[in-house]
Amino acid sequence: MALSKERLGRYNPEKPQENRLTDLGPRHFWEFFPPVIQENYGKWLYHDILEPGILAHVSETGAKVYTVRCGAARFMTVQHVREICEIADKYCKGYVRFTTRNNIEFLVDSIEGLEALKKDLESRKFAGGSFKFPIGGTGAGISNIVHTQGYIHCHTPATDASSMVKAVSDELFEYFKGMTLPAKLRVSMACCLNMCGAVHCSDIALLGYHRKPPIVDHEYISKLCEIPLAIAACPVGAISPDKTESGKKTVKIKSERCMFCGNCYTMCQALPLSDQEGDGVTILAGGKISNRISDPKFSKVVVPWLPNSFPRFPEVVENVKKIVEAYAKGANKYERLGDWAERIGWERFFEQCGLEFTEHLIDDYRLAYDTWRTSTQFKFTDAAWEVSKVAGGIEE
Amino acid sequence: MASVNIAGREVELDEDGFMVNPDDWTEDCAKYFASGEGINELNDDHWKVIHYLRDYYKQFQIAPMIRKLCKETGCSLKYIYELFPSGPAKGSCKLAGLPKPTGCV
Ligand code: HEM
Ligand code: HEM
Ligand code: SF4
Ligand code: SF4
């Protein structure tokens, strides 16, 4: 589409309000529905997953629509989008859609169309060898990783999003292409604990984490920052007002109270805290958002910190695999990871995943008490025996 | 950071054109920023909003919340946008020489 010069003319910086269009909202989704979706809107009877990545929906009119779901890197060039459009033009009358996990879905209305489309998609690769449009992401497998900006665009990250997601996805690729797990397993990623996206509600979540308090730029803070905002930003009250020797307004941070959330830096650019050695990755597990069988759950911290080993994050990948494999082995059909962990008990979860339990995992923030065990109901694990022996408790 | 000459004084600005030091502000700064924010001439209502923002900032060291600004100046949000087309944060706070708004903006 060329730059519009006709109807309203070019933008004129001398008269910025002239011919200005505003509050138009998004285009209505109906305009972009394939004809078969428009005709059968609200009339669908049932659906099937024909094979990983391929869905079939059947309408009460008898109409059928086949959907091919493909993985995507989310962060993509216009060139890649044009290639998606080219495929949509060739097989799907020019229609295509994206899912809420940033997968691409191509819709066709015949089996012949479906076969040709599948063959074409699987044949497309980047120069480095990666699939451009791997088919999968349906059913009880691992679909795309919901993730954030990382070092590509944000100023508050403690790790990178795109590179970690690529490293982890490469290792989980067989689960994207297959439906071999007890239930779907959602992996998500956020590069700081603003948690843009879904880390607080995913089966496995990867989260960028700092381990050092902010550095105060006393020279600029009173000019650049609204100091009361920075003070109010701290969840643990570690920041208080202060004066420099020359009498300038500034803040002081009680470092033994700070837990490195970075919220004060979000409000005040004179409080940077990212750090090459300190920053790393926390892993959470057991969250879900659906109401199927059990209520939605928050994910819980299970690995306090792993280093940012760019570019392939081997430690993160290894721990994610441990959790996925223990879950695949231990859980019952339809059990999400959190359902499984709660059924067997978290002490058994740590044992079966081979994860170490440390003091970092014990909640100590305001409502912490409810997360401790107020019961004698628990199972002995090897880790518990170790502690018992060190404390001179029960003899084996 | 760049500096510009406003009515004979050097004033330091960041890359979004906000003043680095709010204490350097004079009415000339507001006039200087006005054209960049699509305002041809500053009328009484513009000045009312600008002075309210400066007074509030002087007293509390933060910018007022939008609700507070509207209530105290008697200007609806719609009218604030008519006065300052880029809005209360990017527009009026810049003219008033307040620090650049932060957070997930
Ligand atoms: C009737 C309303 C909704 C429908 C039909 C719906 C449908 C879906 C579907 C089909 C997916 C999976 C997509 C994929 O696998 O590619 C999904 C994922 C997701 N949705 Fe929704 N959604 C709804 C409302 C919401 C709301 C209100 C929120 C947030 C407050 C939300 C947050 C999410 C998140 C975070 C995911 C990714 C996590 C996951 O799949 O486990 N959804 N939704
Ligand atoms: C420091 C604070 C934040 C900043 C600077 C920020 C910035 C951004 C930016 C620039 C984008 C666009 C990314 C792109 O175009 O690829 C984005 C997307 C998004 N943000 Fe944030 N955000 C912040 C906080 C949050 C929070 C707290 C949430 C949710 C609880 C959130 C949820 C989202 C979501 C769901 C998207 C869409 C992602 C997508 O569709 O690809 N953000 N954010
Ligand atoms: S999670 Fe944090 S660092 Fe990552 S994009 Fe969101 S605000 Fe930025
Ligand atoms: S990093 Fe978080 S905990 Fe530490 S001082 Fe800033 S706001 Fe408080």
XYZ file of C-alpha atoms and ligand atoms in Angstrom:
603
model
C 0.000 0.000 0.000
C 1.467 3.340 -0.983
C 1.627 6.306 1.342
C -1.689 8.120 1.088
C -1.373 11.506 -0.605
C -4.774 11.802 -2.197
C -7.768 11.962 0.126
C -6.311 13.863 3.066
C -2.919 14.851 1.675
C 0.450 14.436 3.354
C 0.960 15.040 7.077
C 1.800 18.710 7.571
C 4.005 19.331 10.636
C 3.057 23.029 10.526
C -0.619 22.156 11.107
C -0.594 18.891 13.049
C -4.342 18.933 13.779
C -5.391 19.448 10.148
C -7.109 16.403 8.554
C -6.240 14.360 11.622
C -8.114 11.059 11.929
C -8.532 9.662 15.408
C -10.548 7.214 17.544
C -11.254 4.929 14.580
C -10.610 1.749 16.573
C -9.529 -1.544 15.041
C -11.035 -2.892 11.795
C -14.049 -5.126 12.400
C -13.011 -8.787 12.456
C -15.899 -9.764 10.176
C -14.167 -8.120 7.191
C -11.304 -10.598 7.430
C -13.218 -13.852 7.922
C -12.875 -16.475 5.181
C -16.291 -17.018 3.491
C -16.708 -20.458 5.132
C -16.228 -18.904 8.594
C -18.707 -16.091 7.834
C -21.313 -18.525 6.529
C -21.050 -20.868 9.524
C -20.523 -18.303 12.250
C -22.148 -19.574 15.470
C -23.183 -22.864 13.840
C -20.253 -25.150 14.605
C -21.216 -28.639 15.799
C -17.947 -30.328 16.739
C -14.232 -30.435 16.036
C -11.484 -33.038 15.735
C -7.723 -32.899 15.927
C -6.788 -34.931 12.817
C -3.089 -34.982 13.685
C -0.708 -32.656 15.546
C -1.230 -29.138 14.202
C -4.311 -29.986 12.089
C -7.876 -29.289 13.243
C -11.193 -29.990 11.512
C -14.364 -28.087 12.460
C -17.764 -29.313 11.200
C -20.796 -27.034 10.961
C -24.491 -27.879 11.179
C -24.720 -26.858 7.499
C -22.307 -29.733 6.744
C -19.497 -27.334 5.891
C -16.003 -28.314 7.026
C -12.975 -26.195 7.676
C -9.450 -27.492 8.199
C -6.968 -25.468 10.220
C -3.207 -25.847 10.012
C -1.410 -24.343 13.015
C 2.251 -23.349 12.552
C 4.844 -22.199 15.050
C 6.130 -18.652 14.702
C 8.891 -16.668 16.386
C 6.411 -13.831 17.183
C 9.127 -11.267 16.490
C 9.149 -11.259 12.683
C 10.145 -9.186 9.696
C 7.800 -7.708 7.111
C 9.482 -10.067 4.672
C 8.275 -13.032 6.744
C 4.767 -11.572 6.991
C 4.752 -11.225 3.205
C 5.675 -14.889 2.913
C 2.741 -15.749 5.213
C 0.521 -13.661 2.914
C 1.878 -15.402 -0.164
C 0.955 -18.794 1.343
C -2.487 -17.493 2.348
C -3.033 -16.177 -1.189
C -2.021 -19.483 -2.733
C -4.065 -21.878 -0.544
C -6.508 -19.906 1.635
C -8.129 -17.240 -0.609
C -5.889 -14.671 1.084
C -7.117 -15.301 4.647
C -4.949 -16.146 7.664
C -5.098 -15.659 11.443
C -2.817 -15.550 14.495
C -3.565 -17.315 17.799
C -3.318 -15.960 21.341
C 0.002 -17.822 21.647
C 1.265 -16.164 18.460
C 0.994 -19.248 16.292
C -0.138 -18.821 12.671
C -3.308 -20.592 11.465
C -4.053 -21.245 7.793
C -7.656 -22.298 7.041
C -8.717 -24.372 4.011
C -12.063 -25.941 3.116
C -10.989 -29.151 1.311
C -8.798 -32.183 2.100
C -6.900 -31.732 -1.207
C -6.134 -28.124 -0.312
C -5.010 -29.276 3.124
C -2.517 -31.835 1.769
C -0.935 -29.382 -0.674
C -0.694 -26.698 2.020
C 0.925 -29.091 4.522
C 3.541 -30.198 2.012
C 4.402 -26.633 1.091
C 4.660 -25.452 4.736
C 6.962 -28.278 5.803
C 9.299 -27.603 2.875
C 10.044 -23.987 3.820
C 13.251 -23.393 5.799
C 15.472 -20.464 6.726
C 19.027 -20.396 5.342
C 20.341 -21.641 8.725
C 18.102 -24.733 8.545
C 15.255 -23.871 10.940
C 11.698 -24.598 9.857
C 9.855 -21.437 8.832
C 6.410 -22.911 9.467
C 6.635 -26.050 11.660
C 3.172 -27.613 11.991
C 1.992 -28.444 15.517
C 0.962 -26.834 18.793
C -2.402 -28.602 19.243
C -3.759 -30.908 21.921
C -1.723 -32.408 24.762
C 1.656 -31.111 23.659
C 3.688 -27.942 24.129
C 2.559 -25.030 21.980
C 4.336 -21.724 21.426
C 6.085 -19.933 24.319
C 4.341 -16.651 25.176
C 7.173 -14.165 25.697
C 8.252 -10.542 25.909
C 10.746 -7.993 24.618
C 14.046 -8.802 26.360
C 17.150 -6.974 25.197
C 15.522 -6.350 21.825
C 13.443 -3.432 23.028
C 12.809 -3.024 26.783
C 14.851 -1.082 29.363
C 13.990 -3.154 32.472
C 14.889 -6.774 31.512
C 17.112 -9.107 33.585
C 17.471 -11.549 30.693
C 16.662 -11.940 27.013
C 13.343 -13.214 25.676
C 13.766 -14.236 22.031
C 17.067 -16.098 22.450
C 15.933 -18.054 25.530
C 12.647 -18.951 23.829
C 14.526 -20.224 20.767
C 16.895 -22.303 22.925
C 14.073 -23.856 24.964
C 11.777 -24.364 21.945
C 14.520 -26.208 20.088
C 14.718 -28.700 22.966
C 10.934 -29.028 23.271
C 10.365 -29.306 19.513
C 9.242 -32.964 19.659
C 6.454 -31.934 22.076
C 5.358 -29.178 19.677
C 5.113 -31.746 16.883
C 3.479 -34.413 19.054
C 0.565 -34.817 21.465
C 2.179 -37.273 23.873
C 1.755 -35.516 27.238
C -0.976 -36.126 29.865
C -2.430 -32.658 29.118
C -1.317 -29.474 27.395
C 1.765 -27.908 28.929
C 2.078 -24.116 28.623
C 5.515 -22.566 28.779
C 5.851 -18.815 29.038
C 8.652 -16.344 29.535
C 9.054 -12.789 30.877
C 12.314 -10.891 31.152
C 11.514 -9.048 34.423
C 8.945 -9.500 37.144
C 6.557 -7.026 35.582
C 5.569 -10.394 34.111
C 4.170 -9.000 30.854
C 2.244 -11.944 29.496
C 1.483 -15.222 31.231
C 4.373 -16.329 33.513
C 2.245 -16.113 36.649
C -0.307 -18.559 35.221
C 1.658 -21.118 33.156
C 2.623 -24.758 33.669
C 6.284 -23.804 33.337
C 7.459 -20.200 33.436
C 10.864 -18.601 32.890
C 11.455 -15.261 34.544
C 14.339 -12.767 34.435
C 15.563 -11.974 37.951
C 18.056 -9.512 39.516
C 20.174 -10.196 42.618
C 21.658 -6.790 43.382
C 20.064 -3.569 44.642
C 19.840 -0.478 42.416
C 22.651 2.065 42.223
C 21.489 5.596 43.072
C 22.582 8.313 40.640
C 22.634 11.130 43.225
C 23.662 13.711 40.621
C 20.544 13.377 38.439
C 17.835 11.799 40.593
C 16.241 15.034 41.809
C 16.042 16.372 38.266
C 14.875 13.261 36.418
C 12.601 11.617 38.953
C 9.496 12.330 40.908
C 11.103 11.082 44.120
C 7.843 10.267 45.992
C 6.881 7.946 43.105
C 10.148 6.027 43.469
C 9.608 5.697 47.226
C 6.011 4.522 46.790
C 7.103 2.053 44.082
C 8.936 -0.159 46.578
C 6.865 -3.151 47.771
C 9.042 -3.608 50.885
C 9.562 0.007 51.936
C 13.334 -0.095 51.391
C 13.595 3.434 49.957
C 13.602 6.624 52.014
C 14.266 10.286 51.186
C 17.773 11.611 51.737
C 19.996 14.650 51.016
C 23.411 14.640 49.350
C 26.332 16.453 50.971
C 25.709 19.415 48.709
C 22.082 19.499 49.843
C 20.447 17.954 46.755
C 17.350 15.809 47.198
C 18.002 12.091 46.717
C 17.044 8.676 48.171
C 18.792 5.982 50.166
C 18.102 2.278 49.774
C 18.374 -0.194 52.652
C 20.106 -2.919 50.696
C 19.379 -5.652 53.280
C 15.678 -4.965 52.771
C 15.715 -4.697 48.937
C 14.701 -7.829 47.006
C 15.763 -6.489 43.610
C 12.354 -6.234 41.952
C 13.401 -3.205 39.887
C 10.080 -1.445 40.351
C 11.821 1.730 41.536
C 13.861 1.784 38.303
C 10.637 1.520 36.291
C 9.515 4.753 37.954
C 12.909 6.468 38.102
C 15.692 6.154 35.556
C 18.305 7.283 38.114
C 18.047 3.879 39.902
C 19.481 1.311 37.426
C 20.065 -2.241 38.707
C 20.788 -4.636 35.838
C 24.074 -6.481 36.309
C 25.973 -8.973 34.196
C 26.753 -11.504 36.950
C 23.805 -10.820 39.228
C 21.031 -11.168 36.659
C 19.635 -14.559 35.723
C 16.596 -16.758 35.364
C 14.035 -18.086 37.842
C 11.798 -21.031 36.959
C 8.180 -21.278 38.130
C 5.776 -24.184 37.674
C 2.216 -25.341 38.199
C 0.056 -22.441 36.984
C -3.001 -22.637 34.720
C -5.806 -20.328 33.628
C -8.540 -22.718 32.542
C -11.264 -23.882 34.932
C -11.102 -27.448 33.688
C -11.562 -29.783 36.725
C -9.503 -27.610 39.085
C -9.608 -23.832 39.582
C -7.053 -21.597 37.848
C -3.713 -21.572 39.691
C -0.703 -19.314 40.080
C 2.667 -20.793 39.175
C 5.169 -21.273 42.054
C 8.924 -20.693 42.163
C 10.759 -24.036 41.909
C 14.259 -22.978 40.786
C 15.445 -19.725 42.424
C 18.197 -18.710 40.028
C 20.109 -19.934 36.980
C 22.800 -17.949 35.154
C 22.193 -16.038 31.950
C 24.345 -18.304 29.773
C 23.899 -16.613 26.419
C 23.052 -17.558 23.773
C 21.715 -21.089 24.446
C 20.902 -21.070 28.202
C 21.946 -24.720 28.777
C 21.076 -24.639 32.518
C 17.571 -23.309 31.842
C 16.991 -25.850 29.079
C 18.210 -28.701 31.289
C 15.885 -27.770 34.172
C 12.866 -27.298 31.905
C 13.498 -30.744 30.383
C 13.780 -32.324 33.833
C 10.379 -30.927 34.826
C 8.680 -31.839 31.532
C 10.019 -35.398 31.584
C 9.083 -36.051 35.226
C 5.587 -34.706 34.514
C 5.224 -36.804 31.357
C 6.203 -39.883 33.344
C 4.214 -39.232 36.517
C 0.956 -37.456 35.705
C -2.414 -39.009 34.895
C -4.354 -38.271 31.738
C -5.883 -34.744 31.759
C -3.745 -33.707 34.738
C -2.063 -30.335 34.192
C 1.368 -29.959 35.764
C -0.027 -28.079 38.768
C -2.745 -30.697 39.306
C -0.086 -33.412 39.333
C 2.217 -31.542 41.749
C -0.660 -30.881 44.145
C -1.863 -34.485 44.018
C 1.538 -36.036 44.760
C 2.563 -33.179 47.083
C 5.202 -30.547 46.280
C 7.813 -32.474 48.311
C 7.389 -35.357 45.874
C 7.397 -32.923 42.913
C 10.886 -31.763 43.909
C 12.024 -35.351 44.346
C 10.658 -36.583 41.028
C 11.956 -33.594 39.061
C 15.365 -33.826 40.753
C 15.213 -30.181 41.839
C 16.902 -28.850 44.928
C 14.722 -27.196 47.564
C 16.337 -24.128 49.134
C 15.278 -21.390 51.551
C 14.695 -19.035 48.586
C 11.530 -20.956 47.749
C 9.852 -20.327 51.113
C 7.423 -17.415 50.859
C 8.269 -14.501 53.149
C 6.058 -11.733 51.746
C 3.062 -10.490 53.770
C 0.604 -13.385 53.190
C 3.411 -15.941 53.418
C 1.981 -17.798 56.423
C -0.758 -19.488 54.369
C 1.861 -21.139 52.151
C 3.574 -22.974 55.044
C 2.453 -26.415 56.156
C 0.019 -26.371 59.075
C -0.465 -30.115 59.083
C 1.395 -33.328 59.818
C 0.351 -34.642 56.378
C 3.517 -35.051 54.333
C 5.622 -37.719 52.670
C 9.215 -38.548 53.536
C 11.579 -37.834 50.678
C 15.315 -38.349 50.362
C 15.817 -34.626 50.806
C 13.735 -34.677 54.007
C 15.776 -37.660 55.359
C 18.973 -35.689 54.695
C 17.733 -32.717 56.712
C 16.511 -35.015 59.459
C 19.928 -36.680 59.706
C 21.805 -33.361 59.816
C 19.518 -32.210 62.612
C 20.146 -35.458 64.493
C 16.462 -36.340 64.225
C 15.154 -39.721 63.150
C 17.619 -42.568 62.641
C 17.267 -44.678 59.502
C 21.944 15.132 25.985
C 21.439 18.189 23.806
C 21.027 21.750 24.876
C 19.069 24.509 23.163
C 19.118 28.256 23.461
C 15.870 29.603 24.886
C 15.647 33.380 25.137
C 19.410 33.684 25.561
C 19.867 30.841 28.078
C 21.226 27.357 27.454
C 18.675 24.717 28.522
C 19.496 20.997 28.631
C 16.939 18.630 27.003
C 16.678 14.852 26.734
C 15.920 12.961 23.494
C 12.168 13.411 23.921
C 12.608 17.156 24.392
C 11.870 17.167 28.134
C 13.858 19.488 30.354
C 16.608 17.724 32.285
C 16.444 20.185 35.170
C 12.955 21.388 36.168
C 14.536 24.284 38.094
C 15.763 25.859 34.840
C 12.167 26.548 33.745
C 10.944 30.012 32.776
C 7.793 31.077 30.913
C 9.989 31.352 27.829
C 10.547 27.595 28.002
C 6.801 26.963 27.811
C 6.587 29.264 24.792
C 9.541 27.494 23.197
C 8.005 24.006 23.652
C 4.525 25.108 22.511
C 5.207 25.045 18.766
C 6.676 21.514 18.943
C 3.478 20.346 20.639
C 1.153 21.821 18.011
C 0.152 24.945 19.970
C 0.205 28.274 18.124
C -0.450 30.606 20.988
C -0.623 30.100 24.760
C -3.903 31.489 26.108
C -5.020 32.012 29.719
C -6.238 28.424 30.076
C -2.892 27.061 28.901
C -1.139 29.156 31.530
C -3.646 28.107 34.197
C -2.814 24.427 33.570
C 0.942 25.077 33.338
C 1.076 27.062 36.567
C -1.111 24.531 38.368
C 1.295 21.741 37.324
C 4.333 23.721 38.455
C 2.798 24.654 41.797
C 1.734 21.078 42.459
C 5.175 19.772 41.514
C 6.888 22.354 43.749
C 4.738 21.313 46.707
C 4.656 17.508 46.269
C 7.574 16.713 43.872
C 5.266 14.671 41.656
C 2.925 15.475 38.792
C -0.745 15.472 39.831
C -3.013 12.619 38.776
C -5.214 13.463 35.785
C -8.362 13.486 37.959
C -6.767 15.990 40.300
C -5.608 18.191 37.416
C -9.084 18.246 35.859
C -10.840 18.918 39.150
C -8.553 21.714 40.314
C -8.321 23.572 36.989
C -11.949 22.943 35.996
C -10.819 21.634 32.598
C -12.309 18.367 31.318
C -9.846 15.841 29.874
C -11.300 16.549 26.456
C -10.599 20.261 26.892
C -7.040 19.511 28.105
C -6.481 17.648 24.821
C -7.858 20.635 22.913
C -5.366 22.856 24.732
C -2.455 20.376 24.555
C -2.962 18.037 21.556
C -0.366 15.489 22.745
C -2.161 15.217 26.067
C -1.534 16.083 29.706
C 1.671 14.003 30.045
C 3.604 14.515 26.834
C 2.132 17.959 26.231
C 1.345 19.993 29.322
C 3.986 18.430 31.600
C 6.643 19.135 28.985
C 5.561 22.772 28.679
C 5.579 23.073 32.466
C 9.147 21.696 32.610
C 8.213 18.677 34.746
C 10.260 15.420 34.594
C 9.343 13.015 31.814
C 6.500 10.638 32.811
C 7.775 7.146 33.712
C 6.329 3.638 34.090
C 4.578 1.568 31.412
C 3.466 4.559 29.387
C -14.248 -16.186 25.857
C -13.044 -15.663 26.001
C -11.769 -16.380 25.656
C -11.518 -17.361 24.747
C -12.520 -18.042 23.800
C -10.096 -17.666 24.832
C -9.483 -18.646 24.053
C -8.156 -18.978 24.159
C -7.496 -20.016 23.397
C -8.173 -20.886 22.330
C -6.190 -20.054 23.785
C -5.103 -20.984 23.265
C -4.525 -20.433 22.007
C -3.360 -21.244 21.466
O -3.080 -22.352 21.955
O -2.709 -20.760 20.525
C -6.022 -19.034 24.798
C -4.857 -18.778 25.439
C -4.693 -17.786 26.397
N -5.644 -16.886 26.831
Fe -7.576 -16.872 26.308
N -9.529 -16.866 25.758
C -10.509 -16.066 26.299
C -10.352 -15.119 27.285
C -9.142 -14.798 27.888
C -8.982 -13.778 28.893
C -10.110 -12.892 29.429
C -7.650 -13.769 29.231
C -6.867 -12.906 30.209
C -7.393 -12.243 31.219
C -7.003 -14.791 28.436
C -5.667 -15.097 28.503
C -5.077 -16.091 27.788
C -3.683 -16.470 27.975
C -2.679 -15.832 28.959
C -3.454 -17.536 27.101
C -2.179 -18.297 26.936
C -2.048 -19.309 28.080
C -2.557 -20.695 27.800
O -2.932 -21.027 26.664
O -2.544 -21.522 28.729
N -7.939 -15.390 27.642
N -7.231 -18.399 25.016
C 7.862 -1.642 32.262
C 6.579 -1.863 31.940
C 6.132 -2.238 30.557
C 6.642 -1.834 29.372
C 7.786 -0.875 29.107
C 5.868 -2.515 28.347
C 6.087 -2.329 27.001
C 5.480 -3.065 26.015
C 5.734 -2.920 24.612
C 6.697 -1.902 23.990
C 4.985 -3.839 23.972
C 4.938 -4.092 22.477
C 5.907 -5.194 22.169
C 6.019 -5.489 20.699
O 5.573 -4.687 19.872
O 6.577 -6.567 20.394
C 4.251 -4.568 24.945
C 3.375 -5.585 24.672
C 2.617 -6.241 25.612
N 2.609 -6.004 26.969
Fe 3.744 -4.672 27.959
N 4.920 -3.301 28.916
C 5.039 -3.178 30.268
C 4.259 -3.786 31.228
C 3.288 -4.740 30.955
C 2.523 -5.451 31.960
C 2.649 -5.226 33.456
C 1.733 -6.345 31.287
C 0.704 -7.369 31.765
C 0.452 -7.666 33.037
C 2.002 -6.191 29.878
C 1.420 -6.956 28.874
C 1.728 -6.874 27.545
C 1.121 -7.724 26.536
C 0.079 -8.835 26.755
C 1.697 -7.319 25.306
C 1.381 -7.885 23.938
C 2.420 -8.871 23.515
C 2.176 -9.360 22.093
O 1.017 -9.370 21.642
O 3.150 -9.752 21.444
N 2.932 -5.211 29.711
N 4.560 -4.082 26.190
S 8.732 -8.530 31.287
Fe 9.788 -6.685 32.047
S 11.659 -6.532 30.843
Fe 10.276 -7.941 29.775
S 9.143 -6.688 28.290
Fe 7.916 -6.755 30.169
S 8.556 -4.931 31.324
Fe 10.118 -5.303 29.765
S 14.540 -2.879 43.575
Fe 12.471 -3.226 44.399
S 12.814 -3.871 46.525
Fe 14.714 -2.918 45.817
S 14.532 -0.777 46.414
Fe 13.781 -0.897 44.308
S 11.575 -1.166 44.524
Fe 12.465 -1.641 46.557
